[in-house]
Short mmCIF file of N, CA and C in Angstrom, two decimals:
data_model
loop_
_atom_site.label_atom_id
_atom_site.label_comp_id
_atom_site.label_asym_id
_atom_site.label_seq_id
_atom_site.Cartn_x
_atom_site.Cartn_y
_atom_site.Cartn_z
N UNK A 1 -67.43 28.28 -60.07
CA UNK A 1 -67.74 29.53 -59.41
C UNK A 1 -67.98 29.24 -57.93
N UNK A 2 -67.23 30.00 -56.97
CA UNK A 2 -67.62 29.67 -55.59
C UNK A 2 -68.54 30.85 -55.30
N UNK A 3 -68.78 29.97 -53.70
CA UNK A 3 -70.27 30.73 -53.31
C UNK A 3 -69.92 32.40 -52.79
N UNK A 4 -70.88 33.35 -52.44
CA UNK A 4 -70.71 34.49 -51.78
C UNK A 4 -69.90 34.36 -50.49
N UNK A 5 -69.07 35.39 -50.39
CA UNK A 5 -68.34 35.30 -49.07
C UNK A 5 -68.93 36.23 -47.71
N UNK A 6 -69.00 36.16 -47.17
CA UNK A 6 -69.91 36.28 -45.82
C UNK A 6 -70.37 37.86 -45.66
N UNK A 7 -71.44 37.96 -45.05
CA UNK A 7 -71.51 39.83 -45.01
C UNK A 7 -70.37 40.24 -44.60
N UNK A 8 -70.08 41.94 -44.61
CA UNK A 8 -69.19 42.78 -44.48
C UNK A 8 -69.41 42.67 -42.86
N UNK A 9 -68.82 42.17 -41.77
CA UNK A 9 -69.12 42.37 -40.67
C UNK A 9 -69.44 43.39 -39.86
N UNK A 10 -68.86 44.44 -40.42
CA UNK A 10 -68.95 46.14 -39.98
C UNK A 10 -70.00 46.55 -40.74
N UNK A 11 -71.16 46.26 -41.46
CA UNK A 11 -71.66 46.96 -42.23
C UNK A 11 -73.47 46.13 -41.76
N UNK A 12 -73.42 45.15 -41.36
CA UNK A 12 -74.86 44.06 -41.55
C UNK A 12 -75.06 44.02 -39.77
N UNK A 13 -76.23 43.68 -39.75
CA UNK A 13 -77.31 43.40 -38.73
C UNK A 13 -77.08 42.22 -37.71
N UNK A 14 -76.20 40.93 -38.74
CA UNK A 14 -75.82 39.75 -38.06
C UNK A 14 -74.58 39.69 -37.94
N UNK A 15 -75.01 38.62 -36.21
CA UNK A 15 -73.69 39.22 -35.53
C UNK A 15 -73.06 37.53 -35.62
N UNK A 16 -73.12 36.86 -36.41
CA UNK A 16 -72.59 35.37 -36.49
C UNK A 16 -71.25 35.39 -36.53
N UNK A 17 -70.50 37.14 -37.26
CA UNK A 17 -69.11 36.69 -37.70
C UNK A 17 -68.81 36.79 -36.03
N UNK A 18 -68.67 38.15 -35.79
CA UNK A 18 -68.53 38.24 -34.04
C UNK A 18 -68.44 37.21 -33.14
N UNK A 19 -69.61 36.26 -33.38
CA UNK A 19 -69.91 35.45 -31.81
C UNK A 19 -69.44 34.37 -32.66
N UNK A 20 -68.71 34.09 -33.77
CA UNK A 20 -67.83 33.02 -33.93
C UNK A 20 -66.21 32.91 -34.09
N UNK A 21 -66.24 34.32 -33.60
CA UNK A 21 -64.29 34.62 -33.84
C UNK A 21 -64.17 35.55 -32.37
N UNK A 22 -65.45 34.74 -31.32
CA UNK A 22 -64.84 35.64 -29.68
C UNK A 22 -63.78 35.24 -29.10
N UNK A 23 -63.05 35.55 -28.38
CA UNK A 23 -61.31 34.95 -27.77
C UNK A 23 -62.00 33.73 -27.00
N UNK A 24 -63.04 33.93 -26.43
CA UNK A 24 -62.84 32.25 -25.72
C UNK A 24 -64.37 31.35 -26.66
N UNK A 25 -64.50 31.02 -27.58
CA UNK A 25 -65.41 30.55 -28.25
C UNK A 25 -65.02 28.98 -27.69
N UNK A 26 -65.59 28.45 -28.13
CA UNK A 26 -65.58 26.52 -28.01
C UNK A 26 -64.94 26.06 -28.79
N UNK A 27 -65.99 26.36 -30.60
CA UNK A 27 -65.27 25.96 -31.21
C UNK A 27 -64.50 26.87 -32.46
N UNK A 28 -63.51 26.97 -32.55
CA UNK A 28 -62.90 27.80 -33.30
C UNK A 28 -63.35 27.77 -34.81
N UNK A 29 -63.01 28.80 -35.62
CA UNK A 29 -63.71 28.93 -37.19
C UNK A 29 -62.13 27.78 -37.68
N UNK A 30 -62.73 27.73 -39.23
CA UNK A 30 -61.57 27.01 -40.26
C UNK A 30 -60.57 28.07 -40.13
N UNK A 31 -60.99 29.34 -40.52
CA UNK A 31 -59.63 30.37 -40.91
C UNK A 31 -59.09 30.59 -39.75
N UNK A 32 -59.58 30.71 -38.53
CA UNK A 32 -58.76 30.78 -37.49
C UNK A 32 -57.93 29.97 -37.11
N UNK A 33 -58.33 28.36 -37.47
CA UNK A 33 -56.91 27.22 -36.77
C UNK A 33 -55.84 27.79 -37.81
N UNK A 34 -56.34 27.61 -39.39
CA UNK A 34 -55.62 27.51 -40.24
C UNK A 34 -55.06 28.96 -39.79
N UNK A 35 -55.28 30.23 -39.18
CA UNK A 35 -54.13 30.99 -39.31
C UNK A 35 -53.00 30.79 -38.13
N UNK A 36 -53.17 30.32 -37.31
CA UNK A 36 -52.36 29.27 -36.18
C UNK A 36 -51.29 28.64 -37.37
N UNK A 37 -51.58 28.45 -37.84
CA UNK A 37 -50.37 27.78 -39.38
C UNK A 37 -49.76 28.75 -40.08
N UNK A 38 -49.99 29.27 -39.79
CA UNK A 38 -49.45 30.74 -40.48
C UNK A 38 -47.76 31.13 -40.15
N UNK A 39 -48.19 31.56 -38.67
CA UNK A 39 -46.97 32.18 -37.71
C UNK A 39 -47.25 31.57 -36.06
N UNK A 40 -46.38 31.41 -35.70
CA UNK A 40 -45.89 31.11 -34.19
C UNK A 40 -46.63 32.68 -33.45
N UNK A 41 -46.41 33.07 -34.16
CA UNK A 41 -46.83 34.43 -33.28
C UNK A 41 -48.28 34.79 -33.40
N UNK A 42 -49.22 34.54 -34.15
CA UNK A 42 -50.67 33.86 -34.30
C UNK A 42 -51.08 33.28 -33.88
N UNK A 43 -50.55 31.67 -33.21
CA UNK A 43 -50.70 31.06 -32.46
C UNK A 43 -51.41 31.97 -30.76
N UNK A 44 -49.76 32.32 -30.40
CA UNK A 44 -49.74 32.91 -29.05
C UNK A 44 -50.44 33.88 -29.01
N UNK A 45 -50.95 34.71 -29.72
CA UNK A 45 -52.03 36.10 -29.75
C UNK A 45 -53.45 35.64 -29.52
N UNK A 46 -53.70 34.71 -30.10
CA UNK A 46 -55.17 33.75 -29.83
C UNK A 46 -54.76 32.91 -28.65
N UNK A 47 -56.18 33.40 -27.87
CA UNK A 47 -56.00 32.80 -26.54
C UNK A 47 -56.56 31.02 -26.60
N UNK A 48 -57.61 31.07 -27.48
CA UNK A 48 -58.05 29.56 -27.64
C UNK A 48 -56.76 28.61 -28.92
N UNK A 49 -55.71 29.31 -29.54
CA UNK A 49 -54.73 28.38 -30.06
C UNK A 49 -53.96 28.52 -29.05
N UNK A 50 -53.72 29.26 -28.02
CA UNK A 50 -52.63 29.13 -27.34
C UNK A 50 -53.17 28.38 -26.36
N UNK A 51 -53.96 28.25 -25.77
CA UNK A 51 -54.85 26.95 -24.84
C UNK A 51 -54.61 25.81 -25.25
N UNK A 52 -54.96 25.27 -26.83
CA UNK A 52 -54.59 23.82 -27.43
C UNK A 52 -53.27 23.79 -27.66
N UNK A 53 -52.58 24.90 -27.89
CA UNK A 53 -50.82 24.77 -27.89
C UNK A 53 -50.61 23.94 -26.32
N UNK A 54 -50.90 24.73 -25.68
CA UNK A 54 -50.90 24.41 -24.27
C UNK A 54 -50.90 22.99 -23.82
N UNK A 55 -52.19 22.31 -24.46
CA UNK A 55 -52.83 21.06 -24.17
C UNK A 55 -51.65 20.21 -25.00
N UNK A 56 -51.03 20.37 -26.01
CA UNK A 56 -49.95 19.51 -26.95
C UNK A 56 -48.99 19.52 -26.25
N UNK A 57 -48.63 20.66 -25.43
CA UNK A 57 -47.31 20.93 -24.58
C UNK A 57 -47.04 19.79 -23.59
N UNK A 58 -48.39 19.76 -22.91
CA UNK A 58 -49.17 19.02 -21.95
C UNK A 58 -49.14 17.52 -22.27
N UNK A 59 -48.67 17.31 -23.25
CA UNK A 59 -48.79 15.33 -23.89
C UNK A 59 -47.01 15.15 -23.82
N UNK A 60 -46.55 16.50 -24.38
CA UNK A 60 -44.99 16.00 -24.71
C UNK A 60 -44.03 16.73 -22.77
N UNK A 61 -45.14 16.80 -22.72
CA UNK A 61 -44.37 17.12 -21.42
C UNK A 61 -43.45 18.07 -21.25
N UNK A 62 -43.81 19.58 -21.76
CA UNK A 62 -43.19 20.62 -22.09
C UNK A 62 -43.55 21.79 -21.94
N UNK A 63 -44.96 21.98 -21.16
CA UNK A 63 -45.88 22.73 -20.93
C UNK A 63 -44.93 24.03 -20.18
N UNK A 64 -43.49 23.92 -19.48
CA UNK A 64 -43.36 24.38 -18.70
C UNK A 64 -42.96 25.50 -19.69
N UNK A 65 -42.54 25.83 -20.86
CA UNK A 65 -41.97 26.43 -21.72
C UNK A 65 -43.20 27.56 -22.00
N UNK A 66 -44.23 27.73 -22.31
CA UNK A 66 -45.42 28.25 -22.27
C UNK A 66 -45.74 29.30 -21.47
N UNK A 67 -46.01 28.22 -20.24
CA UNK A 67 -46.17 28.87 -18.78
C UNK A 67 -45.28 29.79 -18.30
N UNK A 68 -43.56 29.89 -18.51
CA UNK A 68 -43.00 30.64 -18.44
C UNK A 68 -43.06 32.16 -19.56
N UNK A 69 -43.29 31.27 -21.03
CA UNK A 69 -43.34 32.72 -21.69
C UNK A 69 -44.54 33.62 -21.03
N UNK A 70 -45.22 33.06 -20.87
CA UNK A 70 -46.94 33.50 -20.29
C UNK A 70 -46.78 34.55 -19.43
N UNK A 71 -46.33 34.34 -18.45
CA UNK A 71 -45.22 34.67 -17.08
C UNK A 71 -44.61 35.84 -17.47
N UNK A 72 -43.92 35.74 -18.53
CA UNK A 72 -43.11 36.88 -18.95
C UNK A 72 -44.06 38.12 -19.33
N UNK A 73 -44.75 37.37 -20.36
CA UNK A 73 -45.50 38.48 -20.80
C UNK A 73 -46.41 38.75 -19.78
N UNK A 74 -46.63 38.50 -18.68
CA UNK A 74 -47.52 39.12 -17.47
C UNK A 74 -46.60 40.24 -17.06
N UNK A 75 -45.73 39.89 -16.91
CA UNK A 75 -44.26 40.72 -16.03
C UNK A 75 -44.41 42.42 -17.04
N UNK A 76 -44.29 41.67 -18.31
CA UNK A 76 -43.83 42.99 -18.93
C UNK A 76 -44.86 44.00 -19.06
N UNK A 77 -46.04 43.48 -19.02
CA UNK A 77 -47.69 44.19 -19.51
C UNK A 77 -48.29 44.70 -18.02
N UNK A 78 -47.69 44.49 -16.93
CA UNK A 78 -48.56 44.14 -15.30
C UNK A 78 -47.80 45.23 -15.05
N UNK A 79 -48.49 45.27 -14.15
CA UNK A 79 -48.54 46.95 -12.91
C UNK A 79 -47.30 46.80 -12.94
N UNK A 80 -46.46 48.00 -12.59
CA UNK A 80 -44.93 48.50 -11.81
C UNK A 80 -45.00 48.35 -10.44
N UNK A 81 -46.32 48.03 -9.81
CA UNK A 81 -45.65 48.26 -8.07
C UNK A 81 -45.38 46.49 -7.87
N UNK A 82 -45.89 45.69 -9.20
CA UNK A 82 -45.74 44.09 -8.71
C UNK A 82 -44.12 43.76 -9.48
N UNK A 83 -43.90 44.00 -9.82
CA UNK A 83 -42.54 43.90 -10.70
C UNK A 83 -41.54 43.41 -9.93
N UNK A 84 -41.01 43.74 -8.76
CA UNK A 84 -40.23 43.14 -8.44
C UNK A 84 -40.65 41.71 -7.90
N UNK A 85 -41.58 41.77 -7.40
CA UNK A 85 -42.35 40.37 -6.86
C UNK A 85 -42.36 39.55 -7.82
N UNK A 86 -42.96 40.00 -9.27
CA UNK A 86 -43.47 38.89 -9.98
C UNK A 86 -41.92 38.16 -10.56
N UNK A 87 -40.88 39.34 -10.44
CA UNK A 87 -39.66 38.76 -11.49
C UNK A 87 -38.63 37.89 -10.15
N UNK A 88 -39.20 37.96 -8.88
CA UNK A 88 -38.62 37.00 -8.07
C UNK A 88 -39.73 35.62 -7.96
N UNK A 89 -40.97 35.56 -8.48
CA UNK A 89 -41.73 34.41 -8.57
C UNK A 89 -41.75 33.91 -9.53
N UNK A 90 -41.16 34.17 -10.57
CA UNK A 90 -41.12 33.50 -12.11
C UNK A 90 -39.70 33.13 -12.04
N UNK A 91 -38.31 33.68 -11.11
CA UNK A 91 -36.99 33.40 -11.43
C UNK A 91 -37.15 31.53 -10.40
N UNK A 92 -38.12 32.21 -8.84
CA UNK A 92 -38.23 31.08 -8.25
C UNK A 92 -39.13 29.47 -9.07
N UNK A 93 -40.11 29.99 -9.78
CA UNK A 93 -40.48 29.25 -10.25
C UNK A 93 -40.20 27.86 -11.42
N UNK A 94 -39.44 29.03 -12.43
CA UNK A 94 -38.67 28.34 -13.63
C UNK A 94 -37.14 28.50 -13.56
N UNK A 95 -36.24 29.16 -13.17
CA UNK A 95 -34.98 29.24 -13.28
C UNK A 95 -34.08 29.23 -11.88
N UNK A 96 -34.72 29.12 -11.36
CA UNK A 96 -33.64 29.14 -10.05
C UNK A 96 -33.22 26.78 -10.09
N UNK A 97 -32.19 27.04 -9.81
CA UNK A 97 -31.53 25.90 -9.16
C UNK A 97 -33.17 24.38 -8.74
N UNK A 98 -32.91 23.66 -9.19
CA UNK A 98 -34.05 22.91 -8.62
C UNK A 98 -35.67 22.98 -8.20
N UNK A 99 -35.63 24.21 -9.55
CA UNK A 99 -37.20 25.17 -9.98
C UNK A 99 -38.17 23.62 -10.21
N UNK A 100 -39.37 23.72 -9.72
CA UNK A 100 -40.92 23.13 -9.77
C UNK A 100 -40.60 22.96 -11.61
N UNK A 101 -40.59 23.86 -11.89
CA UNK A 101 -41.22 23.63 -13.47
C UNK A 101 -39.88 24.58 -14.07
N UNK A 102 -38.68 23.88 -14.17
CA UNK A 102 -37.34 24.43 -14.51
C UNK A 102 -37.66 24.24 -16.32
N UNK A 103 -37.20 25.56 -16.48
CA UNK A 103 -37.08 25.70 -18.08
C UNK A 103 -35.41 25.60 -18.30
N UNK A 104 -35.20 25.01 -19.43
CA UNK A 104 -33.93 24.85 -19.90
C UNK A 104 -33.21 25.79 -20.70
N UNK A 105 -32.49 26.96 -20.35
CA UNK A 105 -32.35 28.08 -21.37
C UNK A 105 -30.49 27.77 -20.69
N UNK A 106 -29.35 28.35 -22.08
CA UNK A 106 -28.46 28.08 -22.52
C UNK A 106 -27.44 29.17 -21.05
N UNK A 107 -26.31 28.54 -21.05
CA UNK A 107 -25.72 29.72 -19.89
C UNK A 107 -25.54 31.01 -20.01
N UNK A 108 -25.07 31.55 -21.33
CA UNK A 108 -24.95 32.84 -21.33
C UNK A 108 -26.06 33.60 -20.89
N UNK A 109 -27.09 32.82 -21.83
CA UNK A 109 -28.51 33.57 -21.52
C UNK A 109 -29.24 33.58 -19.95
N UNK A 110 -28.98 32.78 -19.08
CA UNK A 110 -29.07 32.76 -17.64
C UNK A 110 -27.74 33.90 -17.09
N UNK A 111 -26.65 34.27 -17.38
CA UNK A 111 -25.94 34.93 -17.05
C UNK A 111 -26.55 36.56 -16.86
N UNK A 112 -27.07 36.43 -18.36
CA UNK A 112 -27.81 38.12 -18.68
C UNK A 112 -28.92 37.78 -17.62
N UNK A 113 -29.83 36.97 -17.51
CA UNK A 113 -30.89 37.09 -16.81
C UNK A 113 -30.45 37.35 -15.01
N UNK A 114 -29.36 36.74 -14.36
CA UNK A 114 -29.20 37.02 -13.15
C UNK A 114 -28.46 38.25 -13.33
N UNK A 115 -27.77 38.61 -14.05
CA UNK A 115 -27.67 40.45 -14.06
C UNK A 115 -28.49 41.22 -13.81
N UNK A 116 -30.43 41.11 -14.60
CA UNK A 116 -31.34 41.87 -14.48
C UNK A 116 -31.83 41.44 -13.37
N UNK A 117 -31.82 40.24 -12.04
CA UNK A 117 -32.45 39.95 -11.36
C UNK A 117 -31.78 40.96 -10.11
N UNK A 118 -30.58 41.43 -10.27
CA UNK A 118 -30.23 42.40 -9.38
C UNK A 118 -31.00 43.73 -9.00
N UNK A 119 -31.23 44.14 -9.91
CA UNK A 119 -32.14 45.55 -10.36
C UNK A 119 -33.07 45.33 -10.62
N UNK A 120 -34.25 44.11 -10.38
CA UNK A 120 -35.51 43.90 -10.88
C UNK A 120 -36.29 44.75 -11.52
N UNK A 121 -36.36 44.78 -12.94
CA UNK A 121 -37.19 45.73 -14.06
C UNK A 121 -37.99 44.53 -14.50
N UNK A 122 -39.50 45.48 -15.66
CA UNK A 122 -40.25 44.66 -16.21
C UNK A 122 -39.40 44.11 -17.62
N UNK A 123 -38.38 43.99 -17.81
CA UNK A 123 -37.59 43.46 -18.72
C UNK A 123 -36.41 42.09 -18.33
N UNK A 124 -36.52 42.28 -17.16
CA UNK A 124 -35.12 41.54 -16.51
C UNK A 124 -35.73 40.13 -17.06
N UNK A 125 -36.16 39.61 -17.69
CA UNK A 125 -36.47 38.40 -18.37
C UNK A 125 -36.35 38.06 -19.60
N UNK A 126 -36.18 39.45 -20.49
CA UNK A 126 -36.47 39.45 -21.83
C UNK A 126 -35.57 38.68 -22.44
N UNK A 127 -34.62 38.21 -22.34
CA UNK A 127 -33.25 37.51 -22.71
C UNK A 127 -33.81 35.74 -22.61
N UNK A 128 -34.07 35.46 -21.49
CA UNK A 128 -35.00 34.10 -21.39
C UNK A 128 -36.03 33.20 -21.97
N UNK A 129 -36.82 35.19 -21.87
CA UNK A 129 -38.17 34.70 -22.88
C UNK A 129 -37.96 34.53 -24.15
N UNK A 130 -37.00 35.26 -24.93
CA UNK A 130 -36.85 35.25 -25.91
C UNK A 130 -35.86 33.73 -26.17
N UNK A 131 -35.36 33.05 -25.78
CA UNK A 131 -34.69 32.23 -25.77
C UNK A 131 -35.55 31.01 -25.58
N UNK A 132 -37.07 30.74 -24.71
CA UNK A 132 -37.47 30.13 -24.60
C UNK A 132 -38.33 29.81 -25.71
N UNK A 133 -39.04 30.99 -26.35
CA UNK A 133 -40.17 31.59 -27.30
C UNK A 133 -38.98 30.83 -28.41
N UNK A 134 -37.95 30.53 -29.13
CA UNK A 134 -37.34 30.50 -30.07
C UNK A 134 -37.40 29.07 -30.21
N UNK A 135 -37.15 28.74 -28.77
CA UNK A 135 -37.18 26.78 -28.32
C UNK A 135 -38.46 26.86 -29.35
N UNK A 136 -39.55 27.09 -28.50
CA UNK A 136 -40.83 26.47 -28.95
C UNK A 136 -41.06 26.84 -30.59
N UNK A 137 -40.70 28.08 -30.96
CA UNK A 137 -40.92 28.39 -32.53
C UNK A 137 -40.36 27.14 -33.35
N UNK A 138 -38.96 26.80 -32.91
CA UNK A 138 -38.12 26.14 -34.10
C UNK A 138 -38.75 24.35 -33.52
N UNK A 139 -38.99 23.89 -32.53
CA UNK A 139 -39.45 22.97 -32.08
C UNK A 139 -40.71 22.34 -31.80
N UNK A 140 -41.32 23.21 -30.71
CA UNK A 140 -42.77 22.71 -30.50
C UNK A 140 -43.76 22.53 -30.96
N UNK A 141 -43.28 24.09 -31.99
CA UNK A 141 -44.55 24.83 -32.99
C UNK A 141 -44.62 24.02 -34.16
N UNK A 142 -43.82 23.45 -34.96
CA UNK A 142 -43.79 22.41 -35.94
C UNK A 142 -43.95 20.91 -35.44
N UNK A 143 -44.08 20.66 -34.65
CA UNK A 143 -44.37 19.38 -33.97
C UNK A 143 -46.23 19.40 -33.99
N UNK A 144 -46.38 20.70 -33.47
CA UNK A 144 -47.76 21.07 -32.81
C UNK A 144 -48.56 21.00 -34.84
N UNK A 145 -48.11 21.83 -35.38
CA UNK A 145 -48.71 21.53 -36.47
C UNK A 145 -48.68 20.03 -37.37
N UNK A 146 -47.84 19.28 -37.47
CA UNK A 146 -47.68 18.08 -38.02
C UNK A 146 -48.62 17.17 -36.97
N UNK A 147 -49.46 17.38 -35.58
CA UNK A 147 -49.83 16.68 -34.62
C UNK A 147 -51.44 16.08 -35.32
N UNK A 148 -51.52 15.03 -34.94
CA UNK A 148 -52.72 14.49 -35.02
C UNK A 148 -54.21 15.74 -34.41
N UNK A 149 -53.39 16.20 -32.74
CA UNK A 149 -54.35 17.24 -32.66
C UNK A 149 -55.01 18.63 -33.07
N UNK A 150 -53.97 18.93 -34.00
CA UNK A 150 -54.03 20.53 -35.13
C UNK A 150 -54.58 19.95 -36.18
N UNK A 151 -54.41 18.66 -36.76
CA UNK A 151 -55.22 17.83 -38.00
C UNK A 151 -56.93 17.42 -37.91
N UNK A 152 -57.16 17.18 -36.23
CA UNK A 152 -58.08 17.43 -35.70
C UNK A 152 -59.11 18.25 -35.14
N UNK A 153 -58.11 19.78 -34.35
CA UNK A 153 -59.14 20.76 -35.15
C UNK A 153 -59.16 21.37 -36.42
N UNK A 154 -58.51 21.06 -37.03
CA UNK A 154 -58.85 21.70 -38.47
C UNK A 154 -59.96 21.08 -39.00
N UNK A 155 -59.90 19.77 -38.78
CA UNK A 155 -60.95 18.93 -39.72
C UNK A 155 -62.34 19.44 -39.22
N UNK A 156 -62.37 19.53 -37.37
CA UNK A 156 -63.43 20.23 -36.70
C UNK A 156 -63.91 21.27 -36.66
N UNK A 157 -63.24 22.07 -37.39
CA UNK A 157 -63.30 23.49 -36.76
C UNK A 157 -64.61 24.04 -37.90
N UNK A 158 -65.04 25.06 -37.27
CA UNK A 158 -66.75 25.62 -38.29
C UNK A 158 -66.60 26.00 -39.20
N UNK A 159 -67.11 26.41 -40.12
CA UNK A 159 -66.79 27.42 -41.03
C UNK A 159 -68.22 28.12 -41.19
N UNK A 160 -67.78 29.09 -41.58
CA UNK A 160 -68.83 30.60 -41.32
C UNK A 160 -69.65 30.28 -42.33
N UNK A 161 -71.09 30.11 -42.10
CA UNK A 161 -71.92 30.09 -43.38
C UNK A 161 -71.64 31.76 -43.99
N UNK A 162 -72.19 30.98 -45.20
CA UNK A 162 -72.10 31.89 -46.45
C UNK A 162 -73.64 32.72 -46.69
N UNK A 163 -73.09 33.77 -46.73
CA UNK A 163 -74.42 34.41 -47.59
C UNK A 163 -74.36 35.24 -48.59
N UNK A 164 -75.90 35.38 -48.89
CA UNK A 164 -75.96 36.16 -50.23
C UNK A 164 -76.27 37.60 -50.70
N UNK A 165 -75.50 38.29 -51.50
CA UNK A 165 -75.29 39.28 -51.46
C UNK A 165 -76.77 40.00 -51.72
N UNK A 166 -76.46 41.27 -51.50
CA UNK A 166 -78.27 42.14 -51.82
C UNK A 166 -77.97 42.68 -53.12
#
């Protein structure tokens, strides 16, 4: 028989579940790394798995893949009067010719992307990102889980005491 599973968080007085599942906590709960294992897209929604994604990126020397999706999703979510700016500082940054932190995306898909760089919209990237986001799903993201450092926070990570029911 296992133990009671934790108060109803919406319903009790203590706020332990809260101040242990906040976006920038220290140390993350068990169910939270473990849902980082879940989906790629779990990962990136949590700002503290996407920080240690970050930090793994950061060993294999790949960080730049990240930083660009990051980028994107600023572009697409961020004001309309920065839009054209931001989609000429992310093309200068990662895709132009002899880019600081050049991401590697396939020609066609750079073809579509200098089409949208004509007409700068909050989309003129979406072809990239999505191309980059696929790199890291089929690649990084299974690397990142098989890593000594995802084996490490898991083993670290808290788990929510238990309490008992009334």
């Amino acid at each position: 028989m296992s133990g009671c599973l934790p108060s109803n968080p919406w319903i009790t007085d203590d706020d332990t579940y809260w101040a242990m599942n906040a976006p920038s906590v220290a140390a993350p709960t068990k169910l939270r790394v473990e849902r980082w294992g879940f989906s790629f897209r779990e990962l990136l929604e949590d700002p503290v798995g996407r920080a240690h994604f970050m930090d793994f990126l950061r060993k294999e020397f790949s960080a730049e893949n990240l930083s660009f999706w990051e980028a994107c999703e600023e572009l697409r979510h961020g004001g309309q009067a920065r839009v054209p700016t931001l989609v000429d500082s992310v093309y200068q940054q990662f895709l132009a010719p002899g880019a600081a932190r050049w991401v590697n995306i396939d020609s066609q898909t750079m073809e579509r992307t200098l089409e949208g760089l004509c007409r700068p919209h909050r989309y003129a990237l979406d072809d990239a990102q999505l191309h980059i986001y696929m790199l890291m799903k089929k690649d990084s993201y299974p690397r990142f889980l098989k890593s000594d450092m995802y084996k490490t926070l898991l083993a670290e990570a808290m788990t929510l005491p238990e309490t008992k029911r009334r």
